[in-house]
Short mmCIF file of C-alpha atoms and ligand atoms in Angstrom, two decimals:
data_model
loop_
_atom_site.label_atom_id
_atom_site.label_comp_id
_atom_site.label_asym_id
_atom_site.label_seq_id
_atom_site.Cartn_x
_atom_site.Cartn_y
_atom_site.Cartn_z
CA MET R 1 103.55 135.26 100.59
CA ARG R 2 102.20 131.90 101.22
CA SER R 3 101.57 129.37 103.78
CA ALA R 4 100.53 125.80 104.03
CA LEU R 5 99.94 122.96 106.30
CA LEU R 6 98.55 125.38 108.69
CA PRO R 7 96.19 124.31 111.36
CA THR R 8 92.69 125.53 111.11
CA CYS R 9 93.22 127.77 114.05
CA PHE R 10 95.86 129.57 112.13
CA LEU R 11 93.61 130.07 109.21
CA LEU R 12 90.97 131.43 111.45
CA SER R 13 93.34 133.64 113.24
CA ASN R 14 94.46 134.92 109.94
CA LEU R 15 91.13 135.55 108.42
CA PRO R 16 91.66 139.21 108.83
CA LEU R 17 94.64 138.92 106.58
CA LEU R 18 92.54 137.53 103.88
CA LEU R 19 90.20 140.40 104.09
CA ALA R 20 92.98 142.62 103.00
CA GLN R 21 92.74 146.29 103.62
CA THR R 22 90.08 145.94 106.25
CA ALA R 23 91.81 144.69 109.33
CA THR R 24 93.46 146.29 112.26
CA PRO R 25 92.54 149.86 112.81
CA GLN R 26 95.95 151.12 113.69
CA GLU R 27 96.53 154.72 114.42
CA PRO R 28 96.07 157.44 111.93
CA VAL R 29 98.75 157.70 109.41
CA PRO R 30 101.14 160.34 110.50
CA ALA R 31 103.64 162.03 108.38
CA VAL R 32 106.36 159.67 107.48
CA PRO R 33 110.00 159.53 108.21
CA PRO R 34 112.94 160.72 106.31
CA GLN R 35 113.41 162.71 103.24
CA ALA R 36 111.55 165.60 101.99
CA ALA R 37 108.08 165.25 100.75
CA SER R 38 108.02 164.46 97.17
CA ALA R 39 106.88 166.73 94.53
CA LEU R 40 107.82 164.18 92.06
CA PRO R 41 106.64 163.43 88.70
CA GLN R 42 104.84 160.23 88.27
CA GLY R 43 101.53 159.49 89.68
CA ALA R 44 100.44 157.12 87.10
CA LEU R 45 101.31 153.52 86.98
CA PRO R 46 103.04 152.41 83.88
CA GLU R 47 104.39 148.98 83.26
CA ALA R 48 102.74 145.82 84.27
CA ALA R 49 103.71 144.09 87.43
CA VAL R 50 107.00 142.36 87.44
CA PRO R 51 106.33 138.68 87.22
CA GLN R 52 106.93 136.82 90.40
CA GLY R 53 110.41 135.60 90.87
CA ALA R 54 111.78 137.80 88.21
CA PRO R 55 114.08 140.11 90.03
CA GLU R 56 114.87 143.30 88.36
CA VAL R 57 117.30 145.98 89.14
CA VAL R 58 116.56 149.52 88.47
CA ALA R 59 118.76 150.77 85.78
CA SER R 60 119.90 153.70 87.76
CA ALA R 61 123.52 154.51 88.10
CA PRO R 62 125.51 152.37 90.48
CA ALA R 63 125.51 153.53 94.03
CA ALA R 64 128.16 156.00 94.83
CA ALA R 65 127.66 157.42 98.25
CA GLN R 66 124.60 155.87 99.72
CA ASP R 67 124.62 158.01 102.78
CA ALA R 68 125.11 161.21 100.98
CA ALA R 69 122.40 160.36 98.59
CA SER R 70 119.93 159.51 101.24
CA LYS R 71 120.33 162.89 102.77
CA GLU R 72 119.45 164.74 99.68
CA ALA R 73 115.95 164.32 98.60
CA ALA R 74 116.56 165.98 95.33
CA PRO R 75 115.42 163.90 92.44
CA LYS R 76 118.86 164.11 90.99
CA SER R 77 120.41 162.37 93.92
CA ALA R 78 117.92 159.57 93.66
CA ALA R 79 118.55 159.27 90.00
CA ALA R 80 122.22 158.83 90.74
CA THR R 81 121.63 156.37 93.51
CA LYS R 82 121.03 152.72 93.19
CA VAL R 83 117.63 152.29 94.68
CA SER R 84 116.96 148.68 93.82
CA TYR R 85 118.86 145.47 94.41
CA SER R 86 118.34 141.84 93.62
CA SER R 87 121.84 140.87 94.67
CA CYS R 88 125.10 142.55 95.48
CA THR R 89 128.67 142.35 94.36
CA VAL R 90 130.77 141.65 97.40
CA GLU R 91 134.15 140.41 98.34
CA GLY R 92 133.79 137.32 100.42
CA GLN R 93 131.13 134.71 100.75
CA TYR R 94 128.43 136.92 102.16
CA LEU R 95 124.77 136.50 101.50
CA ALA R 96 121.50 137.64 102.99
CA MET R 97 118.68 135.37 104.00
CA THR R 98 115.34 137.13 103.77
CA PHE R 99 111.98 136.00 105.05
CA ASP R 100 108.73 137.49 103.86
CA ASP R 101 105.12 137.78 104.89
CA GLY R 102 105.40 137.18 108.60
CA PRO R 103 105.56 137.27 111.39
CA HIS R 104 103.78 133.99 111.93
CA PRO R 105 102.87 133.06 115.47
CA GLN R 106 104.46 129.61 115.40
CA HIS R 107 106.84 129.36 112.50
CA THR R 108 108.61 132.64 112.97
CA PRO R 109 109.63 132.05 116.59
CA ARG R 110 110.83 128.61 115.60
CA LEU R 111 112.93 130.13 112.88
CA LEU R 112 114.24 132.73 115.27
CA ASP R 113 115.40 129.93 117.55
CA MET R 114 117.30 128.33 114.70
CA LEU R 115 118.91 131.59 113.72
CA LYS R 116 119.85 132.35 117.28
CA GLN R 117 121.47 128.99 117.79
CA ARG R 118 123.67 129.66 114.81
CA GLY R 119 124.33 133.31 115.42
CA ILE R 120 122.79 134.17 112.08
CA LYS R 121 121.23 137.53 111.28
CA ALA R 122 118.47 137.62 108.73
CA THR R 123 116.14 140.18 107.26
CA PHE R 124 112.41 139.99 107.79
CA PHE R 125 110.15 141.72 105.31
CA VAL R 126 107.08 141.88 107.44
CA VAL R 127 103.51 142.40 106.41
CA GLY R 128 102.14 145.25 108.48
CA GLN R 129 98.95 143.63 109.55
CA ASN R 130 100.87 140.68 110.90
CA ALA R 131 103.35 142.97 112.51
CA ALA R 132 100.54 144.78 114.26
CA GLN R 133 99.18 141.47 115.44
CA TYR R 134 102.43 140.07 116.78
CA PRO R 135 104.47 142.94 118.17
CA GLU R 136 106.26 140.63 120.58
CA ILE R 137 107.75 138.68 117.74
CA LEU R 138 108.92 141.89 116.15
CA LYS R 139 110.55 142.93 119.37
CA ARG R 140 112.37 139.68 119.51
CA MET R 141 113.59 140.04 115.93
CA ALA R 142 114.95 143.45 116.65
CA ALA R 143 116.47 142.43 119.97
CA GLU R 144 118.27 139.54 118.34
CA GLY R 145 119.85 141.68 115.68
CA HIS R 146 117.71 140.92 112.68
CA GLU R 147 116.75 143.56 110.20
CA LEU R 148 113.13 144.53 109.86
CA ALA R 149 111.88 145.71 106.53
CA ASN R 150 108.63 146.76 104.93
CA HIS R 151 106.57 144.36 102.85
CA SER R 152 103.41 146.51 102.74
CA TYR R 153 100.48 146.33 105.09
CA SER R 154 98.12 143.89 103.43
CA HIS R 155 100.24 142.49 100.62
CA PRO R 156 98.50 144.05 97.64
CA ILE R 157 99.97 144.75 94.25
CA LEU R 158 101.27 148.22 94.86
CA ASN R 159 101.43 149.76 91.41
CA PRO R 160 97.72 150.19 90.86
CA LEU R 161 97.33 151.92 94.18
CA GLY R 162 99.16 155.00 93.07
CA GLU R 163 101.14 157.20 95.37
CA GLY R 164 98.35 157.67 97.87
CA GLY R 165 97.62 154.01 98.26
CA ILE R 166 101.23 153.02 98.39
CA ARG R 167 101.93 155.67 100.95
CA GLU R 168 99.19 154.27 103.14
CA GLN R 169 100.44 150.70 102.82
CA LEU R 170 103.98 151.63 103.70
CA ASP R 171 103.05 154.12 106.36
CA LYS R 172 100.88 151.76 108.32
CA THR R 173 103.57 149.13 108.36
CA HIS R 174 106.13 151.72 109.29
CA GLN R 175 104.00 152.69 112.25
CA ALA R 176 103.36 149.12 113.33
CA VAL R 177 107.05 148.31 113.36
CA LEU R 178 108.10 151.58 114.85
CA SER R 179 105.65 151.39 117.70
CA ALA R 180 106.58 147.80 118.50
CA THR R 181 110.32 148.13 118.22
CA GLY R 182 111.39 151.71 117.77
CA VAL R 183 112.97 150.67 114.52
CA THR R 184 112.73 152.80 111.41
CA MET R 185 112.98 150.49 108.47
CA LYS R 186 115.15 151.23 105.48
CA LEU R 187 114.11 148.66 102.96
CA LEU R 188 111.05 147.73 101.00
CA ARG R 189 110.18 144.56 99.23
CA PRO R 190 107.06 145.11 97.19
CA PRO R 191 104.66 142.19 97.26
CA TYR R 192 105.28 139.92 94.27
CA GLY R 193 108.38 141.93 93.56
CA ALA R 194 106.13 144.22 91.60
CA LEU R 195 106.92 147.90 91.59
CA THR R 196 107.68 150.07 88.64
CA GLU R 197 111.00 151.76 88.37
CA ASN R 198 109.45 155.15 88.79
CA MET R 199 107.70 154.07 91.93
CA ARG R 200 110.88 152.57 93.29
CA ARG R 201 112.48 155.96 92.99
CA TRP R 202 109.47 157.57 94.51
CA THR R 203 109.50 155.28 97.54
CA TYR R 204 113.19 155.93 97.94
CA GLN R 205 112.72 159.66 97.86
CA THR R 206 109.62 159.62 99.97
CA PHE R 207 110.46 157.02 102.59
CA GLY R 208 114.14 156.42 102.12
CA TYR R 209 113.36 152.84 101.18
CA ARG R 210 115.52 150.95 98.80
CA THR R 211 113.65 148.27 96.91
CA ILE R 212 114.98 144.81 97.58
CA LEU R 213 114.23 141.90 95.33
CA TRP R 214 116.20 138.65 95.22
CA ASP R 215 118.32 136.42 93.06
CA VAL R 216 117.61 133.11 94.73
CA ASP R 217 114.03 131.97 94.83
CA PRO R 218 113.34 128.43 96.02
CA LEU R 219 109.64 128.91 95.32
CA ASP R 220 109.05 127.73 98.83
CA TRP R 221 105.54 129.14 98.88
CA LYS R 222 104.67 126.78 96.09
CA VAL R 223 106.86 123.80 96.65
CA ARG R 224 106.05 122.82 100.15
CA ASP R 225 108.92 120.46 100.43
CA ALA R 226 111.76 121.16 102.79
CA ALA R 227 114.27 119.06 100.87
CA ARG R 228 113.59 120.90 97.64
CA VAL R 229 113.69 124.26 99.30
CA GLN R 230 117.07 123.34 100.64
CA SER R 231 118.44 122.07 97.37
CA GLU R 232 117.19 125.08 95.45
CA ILE R 233 118.84 127.47 97.82
CA LEU R 234 122.07 125.52 97.95
CA GLY R 235 122.08 125.17 94.22
CA HIS R 236 121.80 128.87 93.50
CA ALA R 237 123.30 130.77 96.36
CA ARG R 238 126.45 132.65 95.60
CA ALA R 239 128.40 135.46 97.15
CA GLY R 240 126.22 138.53 97.29
CA SER R 241 122.97 136.64 96.97
CA ILE R 242 119.71 137.76 98.42
CA VAL R 243 117.75 134.62 99.19
CA LEU R 244 113.98 134.80 99.23
CA ALA R 245 112.00 132.60 101.60
CA HIS R 246 108.84 132.85 103.68
CA ASP R 247 108.68 132.38 107.40
CA ILE R 248 104.96 131.68 107.32
CA HIS R 249 105.42 128.24 105.85
CA LYS R 250 106.22 125.27 108.00
CA SER R 251 108.11 123.49 105.25
CA THR R 252 110.32 126.49 104.72
CA VAL R 253 111.23 126.72 108.36
CA ASP R 254 111.71 122.96 108.44
CA ALA R 255 114.23 123.35 105.66
CA MET R 256 116.26 125.96 107.44
CA PRO R 257 118.48 124.08 109.87
CA GLU R 258 120.06 121.95 107.20
CA THR R 259 120.03 124.71 104.64
CA LEU R 260 121.78 127.15 106.91
CA ASP R 261 124.27 124.58 108.08
CA ALA R 262 125.04 123.51 104.54
CA LEU R 263 125.51 127.10 103.43
CA ALA R 264 127.82 127.70 106.34
CA ALA R 265 129.72 124.56 105.46
CA LYS R 266 130.22 125.95 101.98
CA GLY R 267 131.78 129.01 103.54
CA PHE R 268 128.87 131.44 103.40
CA LYS R 269 128.50 134.07 106.04
CA PHE R 270 125.14 135.57 106.78
CA VAL R 271 124.46 139.27 106.94
CA THR R 272 121.40 141.43 106.80
CA VAL R 273 120.41 143.04 103.56
CA SER R 274 121.53 146.47 104.69
CA GLU R 275 124.89 145.03 105.63
CA LEU R 276 125.14 143.35 102.25
CA ILE R 277 124.30 146.58 100.48
CA ALA R 278 126.93 148.37 102.49
CA MET R 279 129.46 145.92 101.09
CA ASP R 280 128.22 146.26 97.55
CA LYS R 281 130.88 147.09 95.07
CA PRO R 282 129.28 147.62 91.76
CA ALA R 283 131.46 146.29 89.05
CA ALA R 284 133.56 149.13 87.79
CA PRO R 285 132.42 150.22 84.39
CA LYS R 286 135.53 149.09 82.67
CA PRO R 287 136.40 151.74 80.19
CA ALA R 288 138.32 149.63 77.78
CA ALA R 289 136.61 147.99 74.91
CA ALA R 290 137.21 144.52 76.25
CA PRO R 291 134.83 141.71 75.63
CA VAL R 292 131.79 142.21 77.74
CA ALA R 293 131.30 138.51 77.89
CA LYS R 294 133.18 138.14 81.12
CA THR R 295 130.71 140.07 83.15
CA ALA R 296 127.93 137.77 82.36
CA PRO R 297 124.65 139.07 83.62
CA LYS R 298 124.05 137.75 87.08
CA PRO R 299 123.27 134.10 87.09
CA ALA R 300 119.56 134.25 87.28
CA VAL R 301 117.93 131.57 89.27
CA LYS R 302 116.53 130.16 86.18
CA PRO R 303 117.94 130.80 82.81
CA THR R 304 115.17 132.80 81.37
CA ALA R 305 114.18 131.64 78.00
CA LYS R 306 116.65 132.71 75.48
CA LYS R 307 115.63 135.11 72.90
CA ASP R 308 115.36 133.56 69.59
CA ALA R 309 116.73 135.44 66.75
CA PRO R 310 114.30 138.16 66.00
CA ALA R 311 111.92 136.96 63.44
CA ALA R 312 112.75 138.23 60.09
CA PRO R 313 110.17 140.47 58.62
CA LYS R 314 109.44 137.96 55.97
CA LEU R 315 108.02 135.69 58.58
CA VAL R 316 105.44 138.19 59.42
CA ALA R 317 104.37 138.17 55.91
CA ALA R 318 104.20 134.45 55.76
CA PRO R 319 101.08 133.94 57.80
CA THR R 320 99.29 136.49 55.75
CA LYS R 321 100.08 134.57 52.74
CA SER R 322 99.00 131.24 54.06
CA ALA R 323 95.64 132.69 54.75
CA PRO R 324 94.47 134.09 58.04
CA SER R 325 93.25 130.65 58.86
CA THR R 326 94.10 129.33 62.27
CA THR R 327 94.48 132.62 63.92
CA SER R 328 96.02 131.84 67.27
CA PRO R 329 99.13 133.84 67.99
CA LYS R 330 100.66 130.85 69.62
CA ALA R 331 102.08 128.87 66.83
CA ALA R 332 100.42 125.57 67.15
CA PRO R 333 102.40 122.44 66.57
CA ALA R 334 103.22 122.91 62.99
CA LYS R 335 100.93 121.20 60.68
CA SER R 336 102.65 120.20 57.60
CA SER R 337 100.99 121.42 54.52
CA ALA R 338 102.03 124.72 53.25
CA GLY R 339 105.58 125.70 52.44
CA SER R 340 107.45 123.66 54.96
CA SER R 341 110.45 125.91 55.06
CA VAL R 342 108.45 128.96 55.98
CA LYS R 343 106.43 126.98 58.36
CA ALA R 344 109.45 125.68 60.10
CA GLU R 345 110.86 129.09 60.58
CA ALA R 346 107.59 130.46 61.67
CA THR R 347 107.15 127.76 64.20
CA VAL R 348 110.47 128.47 65.67
CA SER R 349 110.18 132.17 65.81
CA THR R 350 106.57 132.66 66.64
CA PRO R 351 106.59 131.17 70.09
CA ALA R 352 109.60 133.19 71.04
CA PRO R 353 107.84 136.28 72.25
CA VAL R 354 105.44 134.15 74.16
CA ALA R 355 107.97 131.95 75.85
CA LYS R 356 110.30 134.81 76.53
CA LYS R 357 108.46 136.26 79.45
CA PRO R 358 107.14 133.46 81.54
CA ALA R 359 103.57 133.64 82.57
CA LYS R 360 102.56 137.22 82.66
CA MET R 361 100.03 137.34 85.33
CA THR R 362 97.69 140.15 85.84
CA ASP R 363 97.67 141.95 89.12
CA GLU R 364 94.53 140.20 90.10
CA GLU R 365 95.93 136.81 89.29
CA LEU R 366 99.00 137.50 91.38
CA ARG R 367 96.91 138.60 94.27
CA LYS R 368 94.58 135.65 93.93
CA ARG R 369 97.48 133.28 93.82
CA TRP R 370 98.84 134.70 97.00
CA LEU R 371 95.54 134.48 98.83
CA GLU R 372 95.13 130.90 97.71
CA SER R 373 98.55 129.96 98.86
CA ILE R 374 97.91 131.38 102.26
CA ASN R 375 95.04 129.01 102.59
CA ARG R 376 96.93 125.98 101.64
NI1 NI V 1 105.12 138.40 100.06
#
């Protein structure tokens, strides 16, 4: 999503990217690949965008027969299929390196060299307008065994676009990649990781795309520091991980040789996302009553703020009592004065809902942030 330290020429050459939708004519949008057309429910866009870096797995039933499911477009099959992944459960030290937002004319080929030297296969979630601009790089990716996947055409927040807009974004990228390489992509990573569960099902049924998020996010678009990118990845990678990175940033690519070598030294083997998914063995839903504790929810990159104990109803009443004074929902640093005990509790519990979900950004803010980062 981001880029930095880029020479002016790059910025200029990428101006079209910044103009979003506009760019590259590209052929008319033909009917798309697999599955039957969807006469699905859902056309509206419910939930807010998933905050960046907050992977989320669709709560659909664990994958059973992926192939079988992908051949039946029936809503039921999709409902029974796992259509979204942020990591996998695999036997062995396998993980998938993924690179978003490219291809980039300089950084991506450099990365491809590094991968080639090490015999590593990665997955590239390409932005369609870049793909259309650098078909040769796409060809090279495909020729060298990497997986190509869809990251939209102009990197918008998809949800607000509705089915029609999303279809156009995915279609145009599909065409760009197909015409350059002959490859029909199987995976989608929505920009900012934002796509509602309903739309994830819809894209699966309509395009055959599974939605791929991540469980390791070095925030490389933000932290333009190769050493930190490396340490973040090394610190969080585990078997089955899907590592998010961006091949449009010099610092990210700079970090790769040592990162990849260190991962390999730790015993990790690199596979594409589709290969990782093929190895996925969803934890068997152990029937017994056993303590659930063992299967701790996947180690998130960052321990999301713990929920505080739900505020007791009495706390709600408290503020009322102490006068509607200082309104702010965010409990300010407690001022001693009124009933200290209530205050204390209130101070503890009030911030909870706020801190729980880190920075909820609006769609526009997400988009703006991305555009800014590209310019850095
Ligand atoms: Ni992106």
